[in-house]
Short mmCIF file of C-alpha atoms in Angstrom, two decimals:
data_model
loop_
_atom_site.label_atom_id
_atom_site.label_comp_id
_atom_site.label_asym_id
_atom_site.label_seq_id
_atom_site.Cartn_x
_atom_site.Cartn_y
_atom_site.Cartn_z
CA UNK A 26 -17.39 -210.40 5.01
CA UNK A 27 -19.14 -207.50 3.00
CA UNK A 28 -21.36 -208.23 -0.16
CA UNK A 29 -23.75 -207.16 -2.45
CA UNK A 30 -27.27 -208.88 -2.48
CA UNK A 31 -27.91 -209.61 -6.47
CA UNK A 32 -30.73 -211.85 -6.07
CA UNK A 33 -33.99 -212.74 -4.22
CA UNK A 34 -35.40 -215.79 -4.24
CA UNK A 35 -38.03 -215.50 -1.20
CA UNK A 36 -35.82 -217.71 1.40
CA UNK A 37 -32.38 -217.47 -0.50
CA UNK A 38 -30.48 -214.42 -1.51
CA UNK A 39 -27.76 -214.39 -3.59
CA UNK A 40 -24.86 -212.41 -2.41
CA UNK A 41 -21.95 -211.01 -4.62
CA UNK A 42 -19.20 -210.74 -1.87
CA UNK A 43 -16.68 -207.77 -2.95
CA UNK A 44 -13.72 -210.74 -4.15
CA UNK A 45 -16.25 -211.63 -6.81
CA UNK A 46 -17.83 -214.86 -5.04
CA UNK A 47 -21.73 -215.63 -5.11
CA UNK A 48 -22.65 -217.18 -1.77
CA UNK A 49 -26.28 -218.27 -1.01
CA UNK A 50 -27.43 -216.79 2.10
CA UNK A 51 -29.75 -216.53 4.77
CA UNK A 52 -30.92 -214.69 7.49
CA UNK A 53 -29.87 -215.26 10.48
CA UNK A 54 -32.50 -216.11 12.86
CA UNK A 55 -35.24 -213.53 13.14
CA UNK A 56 -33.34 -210.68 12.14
CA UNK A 57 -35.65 -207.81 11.11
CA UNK A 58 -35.11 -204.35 9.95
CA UNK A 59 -35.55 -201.41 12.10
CA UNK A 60 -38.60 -199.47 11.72
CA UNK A 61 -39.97 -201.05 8.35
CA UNK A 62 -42.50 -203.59 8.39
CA UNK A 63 -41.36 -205.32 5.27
CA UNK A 64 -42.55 -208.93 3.58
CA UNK A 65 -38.63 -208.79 2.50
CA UNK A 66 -36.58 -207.11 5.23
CA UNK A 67 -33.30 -207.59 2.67
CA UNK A 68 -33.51 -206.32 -0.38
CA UNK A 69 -31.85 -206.55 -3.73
CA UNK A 70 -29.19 -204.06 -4.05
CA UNK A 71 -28.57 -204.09 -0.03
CA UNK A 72 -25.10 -204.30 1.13
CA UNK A 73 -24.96 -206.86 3.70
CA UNK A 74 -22.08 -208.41 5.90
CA UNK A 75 -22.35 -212.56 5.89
CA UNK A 76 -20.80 -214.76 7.95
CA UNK A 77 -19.99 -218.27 5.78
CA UNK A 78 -20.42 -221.56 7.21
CA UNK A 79 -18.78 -224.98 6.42
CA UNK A 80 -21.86 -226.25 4.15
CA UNK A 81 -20.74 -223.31 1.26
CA UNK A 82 -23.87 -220.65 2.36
CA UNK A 83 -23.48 -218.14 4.71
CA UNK A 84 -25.98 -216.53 6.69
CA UNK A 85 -26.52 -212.40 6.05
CA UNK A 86 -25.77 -210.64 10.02
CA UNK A 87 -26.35 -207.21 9.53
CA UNK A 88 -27.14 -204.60 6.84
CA UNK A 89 -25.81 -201.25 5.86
CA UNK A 90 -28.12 -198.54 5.61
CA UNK A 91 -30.01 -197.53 2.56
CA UNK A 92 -29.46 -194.24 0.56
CA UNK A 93 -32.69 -194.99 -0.64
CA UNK A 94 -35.48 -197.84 -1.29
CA UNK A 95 -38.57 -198.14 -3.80
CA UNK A 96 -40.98 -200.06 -1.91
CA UNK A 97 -44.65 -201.02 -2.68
CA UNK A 98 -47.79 -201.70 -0.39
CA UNK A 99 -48.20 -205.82 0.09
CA UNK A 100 -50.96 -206.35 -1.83
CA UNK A 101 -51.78 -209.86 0.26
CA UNK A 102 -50.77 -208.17 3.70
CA UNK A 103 -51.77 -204.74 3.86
CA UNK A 104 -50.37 -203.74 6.69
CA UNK A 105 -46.90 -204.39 5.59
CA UNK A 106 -44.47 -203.36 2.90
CA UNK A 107 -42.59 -204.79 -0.34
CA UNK A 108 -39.38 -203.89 -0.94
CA UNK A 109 -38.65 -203.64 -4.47
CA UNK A 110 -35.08 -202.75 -4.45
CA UNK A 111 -32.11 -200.99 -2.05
CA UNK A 112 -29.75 -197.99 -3.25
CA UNK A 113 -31.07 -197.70 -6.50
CA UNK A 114 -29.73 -194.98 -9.37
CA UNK A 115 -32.89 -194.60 -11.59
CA UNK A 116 -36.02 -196.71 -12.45
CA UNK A 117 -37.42 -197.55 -15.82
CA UNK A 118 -41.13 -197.61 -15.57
CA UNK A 119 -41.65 -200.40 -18.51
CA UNK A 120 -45.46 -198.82 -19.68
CA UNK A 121 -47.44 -200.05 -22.91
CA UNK A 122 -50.59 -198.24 -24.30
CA UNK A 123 -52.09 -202.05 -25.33
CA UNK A 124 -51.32 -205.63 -24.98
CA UNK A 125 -51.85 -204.79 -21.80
CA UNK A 126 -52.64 -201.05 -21.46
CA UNK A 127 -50.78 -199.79 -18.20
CA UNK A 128 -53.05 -197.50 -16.80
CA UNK A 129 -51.90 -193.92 -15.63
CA UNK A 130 -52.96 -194.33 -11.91
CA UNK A 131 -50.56 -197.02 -11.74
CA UNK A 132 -47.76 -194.87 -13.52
CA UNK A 133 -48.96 -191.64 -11.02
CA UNK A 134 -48.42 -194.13 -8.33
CA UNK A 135 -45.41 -195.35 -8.99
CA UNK A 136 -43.89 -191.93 -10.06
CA UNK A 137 -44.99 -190.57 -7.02
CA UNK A 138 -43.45 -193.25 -4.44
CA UNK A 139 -40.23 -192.99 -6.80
CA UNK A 140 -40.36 -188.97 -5.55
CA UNK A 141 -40.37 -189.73 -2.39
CA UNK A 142 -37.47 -191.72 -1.70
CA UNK A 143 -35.53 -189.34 -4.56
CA UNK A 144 -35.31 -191.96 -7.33
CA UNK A 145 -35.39 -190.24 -10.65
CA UNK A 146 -37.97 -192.27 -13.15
CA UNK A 147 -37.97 -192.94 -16.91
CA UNK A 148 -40.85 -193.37 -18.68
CA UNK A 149 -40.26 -196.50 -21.09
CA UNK A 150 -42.85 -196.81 -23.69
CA UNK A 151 -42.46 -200.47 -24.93
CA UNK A 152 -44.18 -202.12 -28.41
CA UNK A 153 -44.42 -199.02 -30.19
CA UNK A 154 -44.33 -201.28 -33.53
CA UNK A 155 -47.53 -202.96 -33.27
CA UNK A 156 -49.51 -200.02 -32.41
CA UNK A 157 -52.22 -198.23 -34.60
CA UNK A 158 -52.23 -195.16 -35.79
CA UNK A 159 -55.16 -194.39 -32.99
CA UNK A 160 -52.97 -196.21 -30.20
CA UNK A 161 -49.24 -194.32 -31.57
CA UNK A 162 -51.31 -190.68 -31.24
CA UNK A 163 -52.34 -191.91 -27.71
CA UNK A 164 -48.70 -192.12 -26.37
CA UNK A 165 -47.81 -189.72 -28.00
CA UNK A 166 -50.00 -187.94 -26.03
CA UNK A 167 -49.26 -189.80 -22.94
CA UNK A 168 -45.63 -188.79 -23.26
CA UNK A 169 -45.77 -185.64 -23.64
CA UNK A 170 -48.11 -185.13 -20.67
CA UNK A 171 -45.38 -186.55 -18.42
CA UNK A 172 -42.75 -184.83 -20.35
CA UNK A 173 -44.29 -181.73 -20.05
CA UNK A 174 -44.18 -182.67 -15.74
CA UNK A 175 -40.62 -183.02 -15.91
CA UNK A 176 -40.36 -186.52 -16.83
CA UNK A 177 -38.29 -188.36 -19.34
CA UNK A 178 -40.35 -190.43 -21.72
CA UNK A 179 -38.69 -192.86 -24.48
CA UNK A 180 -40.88 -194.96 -27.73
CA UNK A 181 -39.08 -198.24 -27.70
CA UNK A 182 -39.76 -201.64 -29.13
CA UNK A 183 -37.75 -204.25 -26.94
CA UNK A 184 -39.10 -206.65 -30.10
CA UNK A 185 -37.69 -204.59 -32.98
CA UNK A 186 -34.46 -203.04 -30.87
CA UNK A 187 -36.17 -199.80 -31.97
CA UNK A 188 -34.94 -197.01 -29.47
CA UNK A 189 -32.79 -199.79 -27.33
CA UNK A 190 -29.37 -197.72 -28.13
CA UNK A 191 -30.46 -194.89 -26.22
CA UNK A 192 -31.30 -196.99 -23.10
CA UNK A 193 -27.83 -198.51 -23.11
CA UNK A 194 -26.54 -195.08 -22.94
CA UNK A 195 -28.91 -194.29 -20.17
CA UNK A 196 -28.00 -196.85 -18.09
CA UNK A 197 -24.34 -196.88 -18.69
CA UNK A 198 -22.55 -196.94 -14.67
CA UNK A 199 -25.75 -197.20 -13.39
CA UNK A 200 -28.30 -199.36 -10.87
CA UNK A 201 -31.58 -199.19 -12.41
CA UNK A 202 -34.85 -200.79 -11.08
CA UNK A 203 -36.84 -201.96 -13.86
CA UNK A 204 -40.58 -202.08 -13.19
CA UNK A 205 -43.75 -202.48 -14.86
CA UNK A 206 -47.24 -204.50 -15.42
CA UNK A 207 -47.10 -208.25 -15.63
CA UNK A 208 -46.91 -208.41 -19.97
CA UNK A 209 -45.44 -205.24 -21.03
CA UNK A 210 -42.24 -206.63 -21.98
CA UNK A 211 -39.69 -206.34 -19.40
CA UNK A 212 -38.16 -209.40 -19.85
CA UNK A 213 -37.88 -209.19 -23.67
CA UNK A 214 -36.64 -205.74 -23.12
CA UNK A 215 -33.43 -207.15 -20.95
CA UNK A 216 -32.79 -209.70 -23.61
CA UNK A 217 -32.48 -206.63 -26.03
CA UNK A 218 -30.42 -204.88 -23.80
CA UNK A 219 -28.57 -207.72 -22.95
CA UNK A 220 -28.25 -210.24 -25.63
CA UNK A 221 -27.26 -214.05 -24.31
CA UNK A 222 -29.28 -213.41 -20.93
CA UNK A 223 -32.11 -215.20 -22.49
CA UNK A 224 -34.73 -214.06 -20.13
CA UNK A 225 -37.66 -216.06 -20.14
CA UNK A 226 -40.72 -214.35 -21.80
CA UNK A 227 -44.65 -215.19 -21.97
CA UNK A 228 -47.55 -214.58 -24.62
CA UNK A 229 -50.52 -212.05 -23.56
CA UNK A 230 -53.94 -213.47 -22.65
CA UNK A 231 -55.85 -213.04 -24.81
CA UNK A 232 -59.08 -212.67 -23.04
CA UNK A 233 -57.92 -209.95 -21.01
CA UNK A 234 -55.15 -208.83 -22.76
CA UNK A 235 -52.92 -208.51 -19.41
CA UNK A 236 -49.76 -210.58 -18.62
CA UNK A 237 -48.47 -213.33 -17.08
CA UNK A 238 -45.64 -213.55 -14.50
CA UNK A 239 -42.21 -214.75 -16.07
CA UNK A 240 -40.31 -213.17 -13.07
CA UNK A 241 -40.84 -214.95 -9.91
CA UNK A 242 -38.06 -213.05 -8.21
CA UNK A 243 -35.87 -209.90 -8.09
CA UNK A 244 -31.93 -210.01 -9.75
CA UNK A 245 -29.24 -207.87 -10.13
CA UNK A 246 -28.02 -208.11 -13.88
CA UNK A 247 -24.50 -206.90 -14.14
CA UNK A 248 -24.22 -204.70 -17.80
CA UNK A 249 -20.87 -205.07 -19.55
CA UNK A 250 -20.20 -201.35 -20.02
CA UNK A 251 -20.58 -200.94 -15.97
CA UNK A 252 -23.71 -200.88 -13.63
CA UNK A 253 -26.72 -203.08 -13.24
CA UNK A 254 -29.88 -203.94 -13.97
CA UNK A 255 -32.45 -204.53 -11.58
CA UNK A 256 -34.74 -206.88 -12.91
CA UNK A 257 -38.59 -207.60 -11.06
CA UNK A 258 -41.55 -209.40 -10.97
CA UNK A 259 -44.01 -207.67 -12.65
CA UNK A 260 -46.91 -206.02 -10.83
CA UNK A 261 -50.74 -205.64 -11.04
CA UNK A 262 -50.89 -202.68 -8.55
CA UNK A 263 -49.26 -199.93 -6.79
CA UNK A 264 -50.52 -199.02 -3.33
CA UNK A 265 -48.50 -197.02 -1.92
CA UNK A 266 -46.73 -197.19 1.81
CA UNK A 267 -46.24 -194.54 4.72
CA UNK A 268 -46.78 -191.84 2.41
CA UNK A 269 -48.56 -189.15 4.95
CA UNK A 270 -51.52 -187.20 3.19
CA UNK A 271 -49.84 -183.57 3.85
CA UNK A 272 -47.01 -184.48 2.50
CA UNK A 273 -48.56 -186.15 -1.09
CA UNK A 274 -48.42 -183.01 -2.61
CA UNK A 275 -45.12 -182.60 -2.90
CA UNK A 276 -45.11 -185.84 -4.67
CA UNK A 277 -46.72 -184.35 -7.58
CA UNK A 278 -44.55 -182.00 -9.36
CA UNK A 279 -47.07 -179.37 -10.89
CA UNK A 280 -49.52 -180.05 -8.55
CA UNK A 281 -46.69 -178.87 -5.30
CA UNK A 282 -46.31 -176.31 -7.93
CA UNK A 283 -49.78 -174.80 -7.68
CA UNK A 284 -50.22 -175.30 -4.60
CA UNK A 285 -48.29 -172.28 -3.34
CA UNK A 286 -50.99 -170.10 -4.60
CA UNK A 287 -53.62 -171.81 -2.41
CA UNK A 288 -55.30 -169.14 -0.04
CA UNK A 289 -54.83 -171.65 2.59
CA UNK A 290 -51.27 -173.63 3.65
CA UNK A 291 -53.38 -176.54 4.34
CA UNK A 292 -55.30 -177.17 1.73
CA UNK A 293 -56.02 -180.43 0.66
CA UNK A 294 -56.87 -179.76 -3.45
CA UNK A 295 -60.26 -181.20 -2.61
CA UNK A 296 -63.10 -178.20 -2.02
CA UNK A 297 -60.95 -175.26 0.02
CA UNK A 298 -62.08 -171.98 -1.17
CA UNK A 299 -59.14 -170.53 -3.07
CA UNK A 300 -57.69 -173.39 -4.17
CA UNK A 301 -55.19 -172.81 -6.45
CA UNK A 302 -55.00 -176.71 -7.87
CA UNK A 303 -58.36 -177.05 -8.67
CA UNK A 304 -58.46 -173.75 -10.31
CA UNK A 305 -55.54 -175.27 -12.47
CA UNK A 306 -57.08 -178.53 -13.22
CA UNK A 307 -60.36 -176.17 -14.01
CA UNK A 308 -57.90 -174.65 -16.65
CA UNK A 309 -56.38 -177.52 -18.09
CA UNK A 310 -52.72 -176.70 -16.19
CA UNK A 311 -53.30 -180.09 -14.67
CA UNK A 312 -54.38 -183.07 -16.50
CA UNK A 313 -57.55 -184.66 -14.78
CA UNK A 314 -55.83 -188.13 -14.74
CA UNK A 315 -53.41 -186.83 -12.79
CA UNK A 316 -55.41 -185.09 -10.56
CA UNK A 317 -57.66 -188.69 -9.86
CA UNK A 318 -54.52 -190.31 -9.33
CA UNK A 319 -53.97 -187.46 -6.39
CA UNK A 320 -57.66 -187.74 -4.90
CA UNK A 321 -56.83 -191.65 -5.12
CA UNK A 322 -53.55 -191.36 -2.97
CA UNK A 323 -55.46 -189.62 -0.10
CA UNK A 324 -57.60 -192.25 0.10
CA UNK A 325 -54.74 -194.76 0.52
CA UNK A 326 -55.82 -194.95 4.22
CA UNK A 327 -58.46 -197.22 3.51
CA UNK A 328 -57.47 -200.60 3.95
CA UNK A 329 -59.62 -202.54 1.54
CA UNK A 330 -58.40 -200.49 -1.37
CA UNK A 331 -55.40 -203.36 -1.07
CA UNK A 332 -57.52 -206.11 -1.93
CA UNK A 333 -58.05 -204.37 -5.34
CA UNK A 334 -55.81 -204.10 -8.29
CA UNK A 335 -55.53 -201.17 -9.12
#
């Protein structure tokens, strides 16, 4: 029997068979995927085939293969992966400028593993009503640096409904991974979205104004116009998996753009003679934060970086 997996729950998944049914599910035995070392070898948003047994659950067999994945370094096991979801459309990258400030090596991170796996990103600016005037010229800035790469950027306020319209439209027939920090308001934003859900939400800390986990697991919400919503917990850090430093470049769209005027095909953007990137970042082509976020991806080899949020 074939299904869709709409929920992880560490042990359980939740699979939407294709008559409409929701079947808990297992794995059976110690069935592992092929070639990914992966805290969660099934996925939300894999299509699996279960076999049901006489209890009501149903154990998941096998597993189609992926058109894509976004997936995440284990921050606990290093060596391993994190799956954050299968065959995905688009991600929302859920980012706030305060109450907790997302930082932009985590958004450089993220953008970049979304590149390579092909998942087009959208930059989701949540809170934009209780902002300063300081904070509002900030992302303002912010947005148009990564509108400028070739990324979409939108002001919301999941609290006000301020901009939430256009993210309907957006995600109209679509499955869309929505990601973020722990506190930036991906929860309230699905509420918005999708009124009667009643996601639960949490306060900020206030003593180090960052947020608190309200989503302990990943689901599949279905949206009533077609296509679904990918909700997940949120996350402190992005390291980044089986990314290969020669090929990090590419995963940066103006810096692969640069790049083809280096005097050398192997340049690393670090201290070649005739490097074209540096010259740009010299020159203000290339924004310095963006840059750091490069030098900090090809250190990614070192395993301790892990242990650290980044």
């Amino acid at each position: 029997m074939k299904g869709l997996v709409v929920k992880n729950t560490g042990s359980w998944y939740t699979v939407k068979t294709d008559d409409g049914r929701l079947i808990d599910s297992k794995i059976k035995g110690n069935f592992r995927l092929k070639g990914i070392r992966s805290t969660n070898p099934v996925a939300v948003g894999d299509r699996v085939d279960i076999v049901t047994n006489p209890e009501g659950t149903a154990f998941i067999t096998t597993i189609d293969d992926r058109r894509n994945y976004i997936i995440r370094k284990s921050p606990n096991l290093s060596k391993q992966s994190h799956i954050i979801a299968a065959n995905v459309d688009m991600a929302f990258l859920v980012v706030t400028v305060n109450k907790p400030q997302t930082s932009t090596t985590f958004i450089d991170r993220f953008l970049a593993s979304a590149e390579a796996y092909r998942i087009p990103v959208v930059l989701v600016f949540n809170k934009s009503d209780i902002l300063t005037d300081d904070e509002l010229r900030y992302q303002e800035l912010m947005m148009t640096l990564y509108d400028n790469i070739g990324y979409e950027c939108r002001a919301v306020s999941a609290a006000t409904g301020s901009g939430i319209d256009g993210l309907r439209d957006l995600l109209k027939d679509k499955i869309t991974v929505l990601s973020g920090n722990s506190g930036v308001g991906k929860s309230t934003l699905i509420n918005s979205i999708l009124p009667g859900v009643n996601l639960r939400t949490s306060e900020i800390s206030d003593a180090h104004n960052t947020g608190m986990h309200t989503t302990t697991f990943s689901e599949m919400l279905e949206l009533p116009g077609g296509g679904y919503i990918v909700d997940t917990p949120g996350i402190k850090g992005f390291g980044t998996f089986d990314i290969e430093p020669e090929e990090l470049t590419s995963y940066f769209k103006e810096i692969f753009h640069f790049s083809h005027d280096c005097r050398f095909s192997d340049c690393t953007h670090r201290h070649e003679p005739g490097c074209a990137v540096l010259r740009a970042v010299e020159e203000h082509y290339i924004s310095e934060s963006r840059y750091q976020s490069y030098l900090s991806m090809l250190d990614d080899k070192d395993e301790k970086k892990y242990r650290e949020a980044f």
